[in-house]
Structures are given as structure tokens and as C-alpha cells.
mmCIF file of C-alpha atoms in Angstrom:
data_model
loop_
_atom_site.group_PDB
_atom_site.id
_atom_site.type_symbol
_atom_site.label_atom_id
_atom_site.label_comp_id
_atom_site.label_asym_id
_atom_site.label_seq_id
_atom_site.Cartn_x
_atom_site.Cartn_y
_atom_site.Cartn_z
ATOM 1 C CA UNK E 1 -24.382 -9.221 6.685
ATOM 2 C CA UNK E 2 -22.527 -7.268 3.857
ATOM 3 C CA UNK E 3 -19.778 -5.448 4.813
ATOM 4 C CA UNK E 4 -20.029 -1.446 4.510
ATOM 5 C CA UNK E 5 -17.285 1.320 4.039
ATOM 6 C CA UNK E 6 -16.382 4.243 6.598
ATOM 7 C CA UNK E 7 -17.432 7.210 6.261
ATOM 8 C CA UNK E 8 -14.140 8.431 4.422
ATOM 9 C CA UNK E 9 -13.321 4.509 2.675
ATOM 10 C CA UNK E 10 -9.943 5.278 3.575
ATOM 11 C CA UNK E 11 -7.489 3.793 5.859
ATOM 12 C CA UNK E 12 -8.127 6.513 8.032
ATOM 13 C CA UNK E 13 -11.562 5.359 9.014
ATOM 14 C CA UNK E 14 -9.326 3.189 11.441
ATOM 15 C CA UNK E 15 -9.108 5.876 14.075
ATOM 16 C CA UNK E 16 -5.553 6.942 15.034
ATOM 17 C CA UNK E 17 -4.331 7.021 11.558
ATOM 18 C CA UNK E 18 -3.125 9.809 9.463
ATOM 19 C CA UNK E 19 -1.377 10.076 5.812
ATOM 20 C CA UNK E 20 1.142 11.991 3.876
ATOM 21 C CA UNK E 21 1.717 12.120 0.601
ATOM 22 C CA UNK E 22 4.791 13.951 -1.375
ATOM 23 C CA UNK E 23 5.727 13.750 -5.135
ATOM 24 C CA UNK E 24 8.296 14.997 -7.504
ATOM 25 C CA UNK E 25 6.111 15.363 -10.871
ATOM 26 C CA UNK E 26 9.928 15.417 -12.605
ATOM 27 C CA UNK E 27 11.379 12.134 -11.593
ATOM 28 C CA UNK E 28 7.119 10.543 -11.563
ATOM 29 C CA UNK E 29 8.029 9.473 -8.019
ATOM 30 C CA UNK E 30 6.834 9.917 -4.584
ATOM 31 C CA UNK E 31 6.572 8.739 -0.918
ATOM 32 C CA UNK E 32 3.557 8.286 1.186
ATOM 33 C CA UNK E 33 3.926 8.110 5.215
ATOM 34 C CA UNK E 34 1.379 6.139 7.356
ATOM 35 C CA UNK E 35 1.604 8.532 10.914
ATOM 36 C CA UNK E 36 0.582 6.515 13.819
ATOM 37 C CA UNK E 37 -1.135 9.062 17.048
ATOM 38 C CA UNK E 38 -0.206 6.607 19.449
ATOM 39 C CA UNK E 39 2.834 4.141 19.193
ATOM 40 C CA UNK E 40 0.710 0.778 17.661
ATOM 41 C CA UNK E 41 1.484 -2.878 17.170
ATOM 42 C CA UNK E 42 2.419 -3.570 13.704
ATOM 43 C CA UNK E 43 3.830 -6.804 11.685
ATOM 44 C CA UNK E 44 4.686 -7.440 8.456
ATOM 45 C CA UNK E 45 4.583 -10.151 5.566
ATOM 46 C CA UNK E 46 6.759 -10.493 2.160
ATOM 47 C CA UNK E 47 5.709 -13.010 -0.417
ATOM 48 C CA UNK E 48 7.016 -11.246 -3.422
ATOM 49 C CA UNK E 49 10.484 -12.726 -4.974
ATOM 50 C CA UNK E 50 12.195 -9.517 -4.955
ATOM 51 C CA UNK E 51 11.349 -6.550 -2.263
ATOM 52 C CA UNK E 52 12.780 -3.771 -0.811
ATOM 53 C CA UNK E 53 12.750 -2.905 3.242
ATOM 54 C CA UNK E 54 13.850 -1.179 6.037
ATOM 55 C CA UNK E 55 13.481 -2.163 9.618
ATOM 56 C CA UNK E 56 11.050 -4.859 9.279
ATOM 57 C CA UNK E 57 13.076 -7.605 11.256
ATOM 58 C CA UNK E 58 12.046 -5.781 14.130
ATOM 59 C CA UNK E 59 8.597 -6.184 13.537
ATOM 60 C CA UNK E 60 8.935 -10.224 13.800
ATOM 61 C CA UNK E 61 6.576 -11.669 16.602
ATOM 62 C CA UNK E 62 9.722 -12.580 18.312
ATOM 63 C CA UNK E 63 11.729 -9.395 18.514
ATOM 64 C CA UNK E 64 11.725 -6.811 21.318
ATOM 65 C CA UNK E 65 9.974 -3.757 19.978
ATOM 66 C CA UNK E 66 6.096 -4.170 20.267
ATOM 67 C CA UNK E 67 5.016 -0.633 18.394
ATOM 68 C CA UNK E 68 6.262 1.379 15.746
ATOM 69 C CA UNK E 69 5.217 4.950 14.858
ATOM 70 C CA UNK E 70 5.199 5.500 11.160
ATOM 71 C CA UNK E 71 5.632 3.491 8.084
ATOM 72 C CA UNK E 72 6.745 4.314 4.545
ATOM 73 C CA UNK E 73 5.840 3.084 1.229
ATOM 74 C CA UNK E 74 8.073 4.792 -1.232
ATOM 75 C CA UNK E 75 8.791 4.843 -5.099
ATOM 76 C CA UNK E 76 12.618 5.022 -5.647
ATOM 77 C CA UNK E 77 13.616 1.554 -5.822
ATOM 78 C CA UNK E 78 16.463 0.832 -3.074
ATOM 79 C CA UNK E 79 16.909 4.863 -3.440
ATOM 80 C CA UNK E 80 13.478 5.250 -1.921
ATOM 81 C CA UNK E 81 14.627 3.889 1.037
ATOM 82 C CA UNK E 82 15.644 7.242 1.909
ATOM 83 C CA UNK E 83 12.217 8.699 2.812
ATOM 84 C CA UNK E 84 12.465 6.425 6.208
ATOM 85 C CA UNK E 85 15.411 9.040 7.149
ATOM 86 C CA UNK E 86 13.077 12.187 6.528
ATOM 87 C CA UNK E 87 10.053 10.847 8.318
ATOM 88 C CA UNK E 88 12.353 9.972 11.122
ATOM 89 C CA UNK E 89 13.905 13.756 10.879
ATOM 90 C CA UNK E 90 10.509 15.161 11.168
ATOM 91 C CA UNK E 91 9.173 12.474 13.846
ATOM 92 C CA UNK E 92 12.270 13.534 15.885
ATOM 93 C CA UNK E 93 11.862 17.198 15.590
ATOM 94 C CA UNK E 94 8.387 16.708 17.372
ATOM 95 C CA UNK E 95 9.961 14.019 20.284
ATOM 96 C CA UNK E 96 8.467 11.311 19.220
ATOM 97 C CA UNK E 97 9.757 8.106 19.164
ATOM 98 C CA UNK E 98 11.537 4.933 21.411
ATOM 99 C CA UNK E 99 12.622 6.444 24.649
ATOM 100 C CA UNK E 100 16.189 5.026 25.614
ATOM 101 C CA UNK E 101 17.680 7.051 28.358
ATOM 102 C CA UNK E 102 16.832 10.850 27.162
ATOM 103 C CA UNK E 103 16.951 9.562 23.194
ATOM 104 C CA UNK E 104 13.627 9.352 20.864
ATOM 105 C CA UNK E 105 14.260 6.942 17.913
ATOM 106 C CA UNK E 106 11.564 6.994 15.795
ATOM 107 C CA UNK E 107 10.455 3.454 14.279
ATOM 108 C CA UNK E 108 9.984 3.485 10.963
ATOM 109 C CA UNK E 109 9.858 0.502 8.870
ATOM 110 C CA UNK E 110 9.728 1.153 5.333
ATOM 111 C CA UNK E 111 9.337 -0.654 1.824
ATOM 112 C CA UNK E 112 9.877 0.775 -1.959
ATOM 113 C CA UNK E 113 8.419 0.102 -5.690
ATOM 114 C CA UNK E 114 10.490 0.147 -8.535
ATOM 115 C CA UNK E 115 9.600 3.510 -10.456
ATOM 116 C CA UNK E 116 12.290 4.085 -12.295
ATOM 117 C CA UNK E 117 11.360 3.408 -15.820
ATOM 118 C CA UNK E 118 8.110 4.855 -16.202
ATOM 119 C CA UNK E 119 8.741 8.222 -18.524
ATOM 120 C CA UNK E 120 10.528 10.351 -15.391
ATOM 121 C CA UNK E 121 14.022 12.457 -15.403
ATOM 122 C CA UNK E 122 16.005 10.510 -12.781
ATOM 123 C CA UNK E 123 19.107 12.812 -13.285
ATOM 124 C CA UNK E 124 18.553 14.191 -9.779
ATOM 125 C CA UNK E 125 22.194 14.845 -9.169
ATOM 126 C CA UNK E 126 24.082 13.434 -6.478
ATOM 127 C CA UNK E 127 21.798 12.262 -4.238
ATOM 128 C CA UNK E 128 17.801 11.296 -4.642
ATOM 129 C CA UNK E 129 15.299 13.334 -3.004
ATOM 130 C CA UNK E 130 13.468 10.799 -0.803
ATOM 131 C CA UNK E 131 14.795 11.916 2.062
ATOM 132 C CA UNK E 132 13.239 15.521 1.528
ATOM 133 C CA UNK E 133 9.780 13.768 0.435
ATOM 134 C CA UNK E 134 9.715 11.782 3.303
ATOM 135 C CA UNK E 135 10.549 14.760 5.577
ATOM 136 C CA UNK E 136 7.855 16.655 3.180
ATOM 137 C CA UNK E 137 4.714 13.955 3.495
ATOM 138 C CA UNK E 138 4.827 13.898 7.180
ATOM 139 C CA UNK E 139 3.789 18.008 7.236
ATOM 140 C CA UNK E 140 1.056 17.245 4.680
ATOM 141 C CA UNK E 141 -0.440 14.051 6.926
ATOM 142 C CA UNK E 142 -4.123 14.663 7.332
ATOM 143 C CA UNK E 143 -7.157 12.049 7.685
ATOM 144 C CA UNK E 144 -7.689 13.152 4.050
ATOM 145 C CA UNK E 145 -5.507 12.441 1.415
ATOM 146 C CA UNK E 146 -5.794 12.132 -2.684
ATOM 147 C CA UNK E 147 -5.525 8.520 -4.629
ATOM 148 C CA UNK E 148 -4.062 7.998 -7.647
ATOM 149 C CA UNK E 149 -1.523 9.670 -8.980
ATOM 150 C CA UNK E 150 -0.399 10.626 -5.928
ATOM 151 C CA UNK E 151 2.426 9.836 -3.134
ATOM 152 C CA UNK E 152 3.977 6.522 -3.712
ATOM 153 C CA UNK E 153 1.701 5.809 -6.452
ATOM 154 C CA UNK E 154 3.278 8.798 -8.385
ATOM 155 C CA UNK E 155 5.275 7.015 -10.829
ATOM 156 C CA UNK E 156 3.532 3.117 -10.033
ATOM 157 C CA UNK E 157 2.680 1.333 -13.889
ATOM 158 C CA UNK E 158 0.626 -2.311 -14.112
ATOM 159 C CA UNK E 159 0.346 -4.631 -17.380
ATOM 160 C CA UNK E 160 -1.263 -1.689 -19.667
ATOM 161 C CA UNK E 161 -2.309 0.671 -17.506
ATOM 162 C CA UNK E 162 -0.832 3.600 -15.030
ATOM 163 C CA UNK E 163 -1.112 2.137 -11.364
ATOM 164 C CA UNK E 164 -1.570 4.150 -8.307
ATOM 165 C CA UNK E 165 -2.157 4.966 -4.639
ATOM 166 C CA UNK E 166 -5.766 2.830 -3.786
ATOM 167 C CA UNK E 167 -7.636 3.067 0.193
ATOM 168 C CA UNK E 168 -10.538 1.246 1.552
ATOM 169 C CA UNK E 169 -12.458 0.895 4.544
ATOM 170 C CA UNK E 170 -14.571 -1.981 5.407
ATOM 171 C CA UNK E 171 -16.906 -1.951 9.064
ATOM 172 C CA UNK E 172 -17.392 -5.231 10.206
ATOM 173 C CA UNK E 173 -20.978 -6.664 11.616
ATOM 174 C CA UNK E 174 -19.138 -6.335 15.690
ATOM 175 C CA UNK E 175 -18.230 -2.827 14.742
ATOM 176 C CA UNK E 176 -14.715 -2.899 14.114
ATOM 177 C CA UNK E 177 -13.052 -1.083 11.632
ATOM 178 C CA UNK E 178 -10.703 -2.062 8.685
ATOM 179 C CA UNK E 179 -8.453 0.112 6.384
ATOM 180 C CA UNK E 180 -6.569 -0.713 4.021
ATOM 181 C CA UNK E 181 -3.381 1.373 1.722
ATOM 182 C CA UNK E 182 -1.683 0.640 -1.363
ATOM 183 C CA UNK E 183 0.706 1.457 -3.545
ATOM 184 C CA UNK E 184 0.290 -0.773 -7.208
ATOM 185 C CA UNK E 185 2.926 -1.672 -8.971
ATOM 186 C CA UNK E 186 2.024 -4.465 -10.049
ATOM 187 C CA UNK E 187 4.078 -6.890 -12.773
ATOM 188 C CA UNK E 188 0.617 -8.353 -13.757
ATOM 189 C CA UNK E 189 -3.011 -7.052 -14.767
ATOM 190 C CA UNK E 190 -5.825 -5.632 -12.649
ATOM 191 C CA UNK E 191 -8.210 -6.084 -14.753
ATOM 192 C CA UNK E 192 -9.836 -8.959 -16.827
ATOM 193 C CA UNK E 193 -7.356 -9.559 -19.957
ATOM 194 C CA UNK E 194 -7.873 -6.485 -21.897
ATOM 195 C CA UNK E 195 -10.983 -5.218 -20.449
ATOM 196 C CA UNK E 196 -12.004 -2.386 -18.294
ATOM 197 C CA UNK E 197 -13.454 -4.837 -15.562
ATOM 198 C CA UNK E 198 -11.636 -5.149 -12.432
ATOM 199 C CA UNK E 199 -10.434 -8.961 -10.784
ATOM 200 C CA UNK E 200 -11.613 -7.413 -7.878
ATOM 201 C CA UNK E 201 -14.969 -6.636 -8.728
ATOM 202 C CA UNK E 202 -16.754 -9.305 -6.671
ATOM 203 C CA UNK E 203 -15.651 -7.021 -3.500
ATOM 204 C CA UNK E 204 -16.825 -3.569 -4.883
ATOM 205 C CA UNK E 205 -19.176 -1.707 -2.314
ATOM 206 C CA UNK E 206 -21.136 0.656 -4.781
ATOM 207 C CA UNK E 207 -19.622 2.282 -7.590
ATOM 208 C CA UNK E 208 -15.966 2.733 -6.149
ATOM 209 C CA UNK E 209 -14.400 1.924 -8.818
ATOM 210 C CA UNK E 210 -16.715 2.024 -11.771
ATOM 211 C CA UNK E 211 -19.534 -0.470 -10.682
ATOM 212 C CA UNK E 212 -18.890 -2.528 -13.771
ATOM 213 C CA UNK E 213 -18.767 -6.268 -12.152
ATOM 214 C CA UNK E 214 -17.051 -8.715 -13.705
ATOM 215 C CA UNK E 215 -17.402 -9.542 -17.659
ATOM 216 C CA UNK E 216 -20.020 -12.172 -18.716
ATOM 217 C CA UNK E 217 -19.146 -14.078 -20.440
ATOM 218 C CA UNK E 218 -15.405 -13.664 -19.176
ATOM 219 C CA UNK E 219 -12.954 -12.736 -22.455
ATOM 220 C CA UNK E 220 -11.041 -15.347 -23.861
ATOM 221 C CA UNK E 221 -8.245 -13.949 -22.750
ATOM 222 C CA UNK E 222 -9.185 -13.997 -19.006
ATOM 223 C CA UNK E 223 -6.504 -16.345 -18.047
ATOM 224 C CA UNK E 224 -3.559 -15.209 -20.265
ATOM 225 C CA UNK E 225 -0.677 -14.384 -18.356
ATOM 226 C CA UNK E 226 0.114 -10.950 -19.271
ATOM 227 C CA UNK E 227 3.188 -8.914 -17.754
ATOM 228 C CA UNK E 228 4.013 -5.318 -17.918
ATOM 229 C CA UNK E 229 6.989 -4.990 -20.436
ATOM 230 C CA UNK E 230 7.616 -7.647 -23.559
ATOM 231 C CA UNK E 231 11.125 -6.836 -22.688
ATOM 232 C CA UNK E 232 13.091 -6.466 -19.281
ATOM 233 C CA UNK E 233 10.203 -7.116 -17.443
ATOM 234 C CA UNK E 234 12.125 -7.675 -14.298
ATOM 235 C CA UNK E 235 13.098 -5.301 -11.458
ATOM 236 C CA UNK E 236 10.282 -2.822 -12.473
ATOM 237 C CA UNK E 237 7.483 -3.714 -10.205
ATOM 238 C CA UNK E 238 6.371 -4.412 -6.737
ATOM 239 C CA UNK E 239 2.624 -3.870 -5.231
ATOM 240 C CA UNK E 240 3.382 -2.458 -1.239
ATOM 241 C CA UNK E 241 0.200 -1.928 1.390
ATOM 242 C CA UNK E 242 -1.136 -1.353 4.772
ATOM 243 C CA UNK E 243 -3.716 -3.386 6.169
ATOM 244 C CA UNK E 244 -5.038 -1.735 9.733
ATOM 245 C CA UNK E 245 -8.012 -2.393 12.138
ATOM 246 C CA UNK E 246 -8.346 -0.789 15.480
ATOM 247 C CA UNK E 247 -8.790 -3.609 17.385
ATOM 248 C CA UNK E 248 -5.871 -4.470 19.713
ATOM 249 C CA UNK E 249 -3.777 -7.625 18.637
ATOM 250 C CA UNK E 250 -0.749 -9.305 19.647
ATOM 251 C CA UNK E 251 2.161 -8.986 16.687
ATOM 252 C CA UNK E 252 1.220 -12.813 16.105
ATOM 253 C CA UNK E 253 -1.876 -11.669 14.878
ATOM 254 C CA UNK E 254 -1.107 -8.728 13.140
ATOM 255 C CA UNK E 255 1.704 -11.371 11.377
ATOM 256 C CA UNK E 256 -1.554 -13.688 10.537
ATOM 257 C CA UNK E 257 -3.485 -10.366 9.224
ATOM 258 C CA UNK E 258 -0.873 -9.216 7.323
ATOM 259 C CA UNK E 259 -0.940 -12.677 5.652
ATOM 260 C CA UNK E 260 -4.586 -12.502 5.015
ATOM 261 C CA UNK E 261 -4.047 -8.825 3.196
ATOM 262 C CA UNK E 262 -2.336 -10.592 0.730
ATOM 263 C CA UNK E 263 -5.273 -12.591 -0.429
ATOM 264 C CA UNK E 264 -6.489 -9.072 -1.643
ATOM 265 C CA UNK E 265 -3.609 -9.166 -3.864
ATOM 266 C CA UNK E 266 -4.110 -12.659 -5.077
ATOM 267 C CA UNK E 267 -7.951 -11.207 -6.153
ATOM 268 C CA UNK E 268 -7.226 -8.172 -7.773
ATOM 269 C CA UNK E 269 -3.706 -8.722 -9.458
ATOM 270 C CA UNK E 270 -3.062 -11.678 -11.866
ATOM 271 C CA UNK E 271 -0.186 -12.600 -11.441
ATOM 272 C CA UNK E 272 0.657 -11.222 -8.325
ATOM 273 C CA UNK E 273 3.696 -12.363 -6.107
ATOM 274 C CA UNK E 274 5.873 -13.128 -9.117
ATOM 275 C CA UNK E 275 9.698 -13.719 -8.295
ATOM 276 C CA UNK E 276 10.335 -10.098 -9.978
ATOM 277 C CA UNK E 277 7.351 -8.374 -7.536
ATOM 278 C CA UNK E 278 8.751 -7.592 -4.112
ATOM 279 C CA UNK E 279 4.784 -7.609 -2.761
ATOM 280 C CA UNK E 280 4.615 -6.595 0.676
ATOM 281 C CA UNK E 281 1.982 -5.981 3.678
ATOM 282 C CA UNK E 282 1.981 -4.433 6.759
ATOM 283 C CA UNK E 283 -0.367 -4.831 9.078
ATOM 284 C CA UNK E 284 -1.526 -1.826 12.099
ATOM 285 C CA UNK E 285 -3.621 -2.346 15.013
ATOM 286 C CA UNK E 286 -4.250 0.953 16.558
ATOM 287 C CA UNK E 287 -6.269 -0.585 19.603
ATOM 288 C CA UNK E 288 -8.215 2.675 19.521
ATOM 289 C CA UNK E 289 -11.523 0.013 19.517
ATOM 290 C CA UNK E 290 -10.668 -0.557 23.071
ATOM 291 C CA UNK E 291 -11.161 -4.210 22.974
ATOM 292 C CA UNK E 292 -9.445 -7.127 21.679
ATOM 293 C CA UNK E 293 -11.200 -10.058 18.706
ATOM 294 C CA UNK E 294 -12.749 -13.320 19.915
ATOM 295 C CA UNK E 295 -11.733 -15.903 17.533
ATOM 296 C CA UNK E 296 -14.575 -15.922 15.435
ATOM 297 C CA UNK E 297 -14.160 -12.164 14.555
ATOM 298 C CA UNK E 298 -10.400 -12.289 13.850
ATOM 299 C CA UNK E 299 -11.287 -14.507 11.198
ATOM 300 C CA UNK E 300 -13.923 -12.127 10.231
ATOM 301 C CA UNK E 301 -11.433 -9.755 10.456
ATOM 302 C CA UNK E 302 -8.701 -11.823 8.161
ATOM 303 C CA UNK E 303 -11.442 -12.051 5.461
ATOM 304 C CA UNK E 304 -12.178 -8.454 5.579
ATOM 305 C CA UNK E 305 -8.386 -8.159 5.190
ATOM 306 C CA UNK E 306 -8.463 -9.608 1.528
ATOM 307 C CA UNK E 307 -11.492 -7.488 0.123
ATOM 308 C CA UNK E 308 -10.188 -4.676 1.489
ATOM 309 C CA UNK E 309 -7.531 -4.789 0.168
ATOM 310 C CA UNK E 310 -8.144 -5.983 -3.468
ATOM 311 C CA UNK E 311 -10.851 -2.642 -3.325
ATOM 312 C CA UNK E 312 -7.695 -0.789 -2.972
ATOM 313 C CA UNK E 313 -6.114 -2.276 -5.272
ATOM 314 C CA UNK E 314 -8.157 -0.502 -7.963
ATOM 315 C CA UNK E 315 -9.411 2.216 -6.583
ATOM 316 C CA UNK E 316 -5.493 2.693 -6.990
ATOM 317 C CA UNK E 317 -5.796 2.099 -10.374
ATOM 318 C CA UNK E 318 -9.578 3.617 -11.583
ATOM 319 C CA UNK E 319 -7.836 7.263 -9.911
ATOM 320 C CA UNK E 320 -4.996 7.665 -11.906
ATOM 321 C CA UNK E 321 -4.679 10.438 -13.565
ATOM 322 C CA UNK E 322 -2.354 11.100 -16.900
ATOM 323 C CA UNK E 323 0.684 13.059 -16.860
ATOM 324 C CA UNK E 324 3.084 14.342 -19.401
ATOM 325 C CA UNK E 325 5.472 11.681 -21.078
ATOM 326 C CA UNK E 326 3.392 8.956 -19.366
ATOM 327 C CA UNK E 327 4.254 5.243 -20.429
ATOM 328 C CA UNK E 328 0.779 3.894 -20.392
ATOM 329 C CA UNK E 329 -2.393 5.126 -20.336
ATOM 330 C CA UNK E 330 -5.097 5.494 -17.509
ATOM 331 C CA UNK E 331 -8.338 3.384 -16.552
ATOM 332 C CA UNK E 332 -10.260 6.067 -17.726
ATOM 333 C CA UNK E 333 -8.836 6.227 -21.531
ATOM 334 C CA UNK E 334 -9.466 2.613 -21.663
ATOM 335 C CA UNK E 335 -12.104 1.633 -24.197
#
């Protein structure tokens, strides 16, 4: 049975998920904030050569904390960082968070794209204004939120094209739900060579991102390895996402989902997890489903992962929109 989108295709068709987006149209940065309702189990899995994190040890199968309550994926490079620090300000203000003794400490792993040479003033003065974004998305979280050009897609560039903020959803044949978020960045292409077809096109459900399967026959330059800059094309990339489901899993599953969400990458990005990409997933389960997989769903479930996730990986892309002093152009402007 083909798989079908939520009602929204967002992440937020996993219930107990909400999403804020901030942006400083200056700098072409932003932050986006994952909110969690209820504390829920969360893992995470780097196979880029070069990322940026916060607090992600602590998701490790092996480490104490079981649930988080917000994540952040953030432009900024290591700068971006900051936003963790805002979300946590504005977590805290509302008691939320790991109680030890009569404390709250919010948990809020984070990871960052480089976005800082993409046509943006970056003269902000002494210090960057993540912090205030992140403090700033976490008002405007909502179970409706804009793509694009928008929150930690801001600023995000791939090989040719402005990148973006992509979301899926994906309801499985037992019911359960998958979301998926994403911020590209990407060193490589999206699409096939010079084209306007997507890699991920196999996966589309309907017209999401422009219905226009892939290319046949495929270019000649299908397989060229094309990166984003001719020149210093290191340290200004990274593709960052959120796979979710509302199932409940252990954080060894999430761990093995989170994996899985990367195969999304693999289809919809070539290259992708290059040594100057610092690609990243997390992985959410909400539990909100009530119930736990049987083997042969999770690995429904871990296949759902991957398409998911490579549909949000251009409906990132296909919603850009263009912006003064922009360094490349959008899908749409494509011929």
C-alpha cells in the first residue's frame, strides 16, 4: 500500500509537535525550534565530516537522560549555537524542563548550518543574535509554520540553487505517523545535474514539489559530481533534520531511525555526507500513538524514514523564495 501524507505534510502531523521559526532578513539567517508538549525520547546520528552540536552526547542510548524537550536547527555556523540558550530562556520562563531538586533545565540539543557566505551583513556587532531568535521562534511555535525561506533555512544555499526549510508527513498502512524537518544546506545538488527534476522524485506524493518525476532519458550529466562553490567550497554547508513518529521507542531505536533518515539524504542530495557537510538527524518519538512497533513495522517505519525525508529535502528547496543580494537563484527561476 502507498504511503499517504497528513493532513498538514508537516512534521506536525506527528501529534505533540510544534515549530518556530525566526529570521534576520539582514544577516540571511535564522533558527527554527522543534517544541516537544510532553518531554519525548529522542536520539541522534552524525555522518557528515564536519558538524556542529550542542548536547547531543546526552542523547546516546547509553546516557542517563531518556527525553528532551526542544531541539534547534540553526544557521550561524558555531555562532548559531546560541539559539539553544534562548529556547532554553523561554522554556524556563514557562517551568519546563529536568526537575533536579526545585531546578527546571530545559534539554535542548541543538545543531547549526554554515550561512555565512550567502549575500548577508554579518557585522552584527559584538555578539550574534541567535540567542534572541531562539528566544523569538519559541513564541511563534504553532502546528503551522512556512517552508522555504524561512527559519533555519533563511540563509541555506545548495550546488546552484537557494536551499531551504523542507517538511513531510508520511501515514503508514498500521496507522502511525511520520514527520519529517529539514534545514538544506547541502554541499551537493538536489536535483538531476542541471535540471529542474528532483533526486528525490521517486518518493513524491502528488505534486509537492512540482510533480515532474525524474528525467528520461537522465542528462548526461546525471552523475557529475557538482559542489556548491568552484572555490572554498569547504566550511559552507551542512544539511540538519528531524525525523519523528509517534510511536513510542526505546533511544536504541530512535538511534536506528535516525540512521534510516539519512537514507533520505543519500536520495535527494548527491553528494551528500561529504567530509565538508556536517549532515545531521535527529530522531523524536512522541509516543502520543499509545503503542509501541512490532518488528515488522519499525522497519516499515525506518523505510518511511528515508522518503520522508528526501520529500523534505525539496520541498525545502521547490519553496524558496528570492531575496535581495541573493547568491543563487531559486527552483522556480530555473529553466
Amino acid at each position: 500500500m502507498p504511503l499517504k501524507t497528513g493532513p498538514r505534510n508537516l512534521i506536525t502531523d506527528v501529534a505533540g509537535l510544534s515549530i518556530g521559526n525566526a529570521a534576520d532578513a539582514t544577516i540571511k539567517s535564522g533558527t527554527t525550534v522543534i517544541l516537544c508538549d510532553e518531554p519525548a525520547t529522542a536520539a541522534v546520528q552524525v555522518l557528515g565530516g564536519a558538524p556542529g552540536t550542542r548536547e547531543t552526547d546526552l542523547l546516546e542510548p547509553h546516557n542517563t537522560v531518556e527525553t528532551i524537550n526542544a531541539l534547534v536547527l540553526s544557521g550561524g555556523s558555531a555562532f548559531g549555537l546560541d539559539a539553544a540558550s534562548g529556547v532554553q530562556a523561554a522554556l524556563r520562563e514557562k517551568r519546563i524542563g529536568f526537575k533536579v531538586g526545585a531546578q527546571r533545565i530545559p534539554i535542548v540539543p541543538a545543531a547549526i548550518l554554515f550561512d555565512l557566505i550567502n549575500g548577508g551583513d554579518k557585522d552584527w556587532g559584538l555578539y550574534p543574535p541567535y540567542r534572541e531568535l531562539g528566544y523569538e521562534a519559541v513564541q511563534t511555535a504553532s502546528r503551522d509554520f512556512a517552508l522555504g525561506s524561512a527559519g533555519a533555512g533563511t540563509g541555506a544555499l545548495v550546488t546552484g540553487l537557494k536551499g531551504g526549510l523542507g517538511s513531510a508527513s508520511s501515514i503508514l498502512p498500521s496507522g502511525a505517523t511520520m514527520g519529517a524537518l529539514v534545514a538544506v544546506n547541502a554541499l551537493g545538488s538536489v536535483t538531476v545535474g542541471r535540471s529542474r527534476h528532483f533526486w528525490a522524485a521517486p518518493f513524491e506524493i502528488g505534486n509537492e514539489f512540482g510533480g515532474l518525476g525524474l528525467p528520461h532519458p537522465l542528462p548526461a550529466d546525471a552523475a557529475d559530481i557538482k559542489t556548491k562553490f568552484k572555490e572554498a567550497a569547504t566550511d559552507t554547508n551542512t544539511t540538519i533534520g528531524v525525523i519523528a513518529t509517534d510511536l513510542q521507542l526505546t533511544k536504541a531505536q530512535a538511534k536506528r531511525l535516525a540512521i534510516a533518515a539519512h537514507d533520505g539524504f543519500t536520495r535527494a542530495i548527491w553528494p551528500s555526507h561529504t567530509p565538508f557537510d556536517g549532515d545531521l538527524v535527529f530522531a523524536l518519538a512522541t509516543g502520543t500513538a499509545g503503542r509501541a512497533p512490532d518488528i515488522g513495522e519499525f522497519i516499515e517505519l525506518c523505510a518511511a524514514a528515508a522518503s520522508t525525508m528526501a520529500r523534505a529535502v525539496a520541498r525545502g528547496v521547490f519553496a524558496a523564495t528570492a531575496a535581495p543580494n541573493d547568491l543563487f537563484p531559486v527552483w522556480n527561476a530555473r529553466p
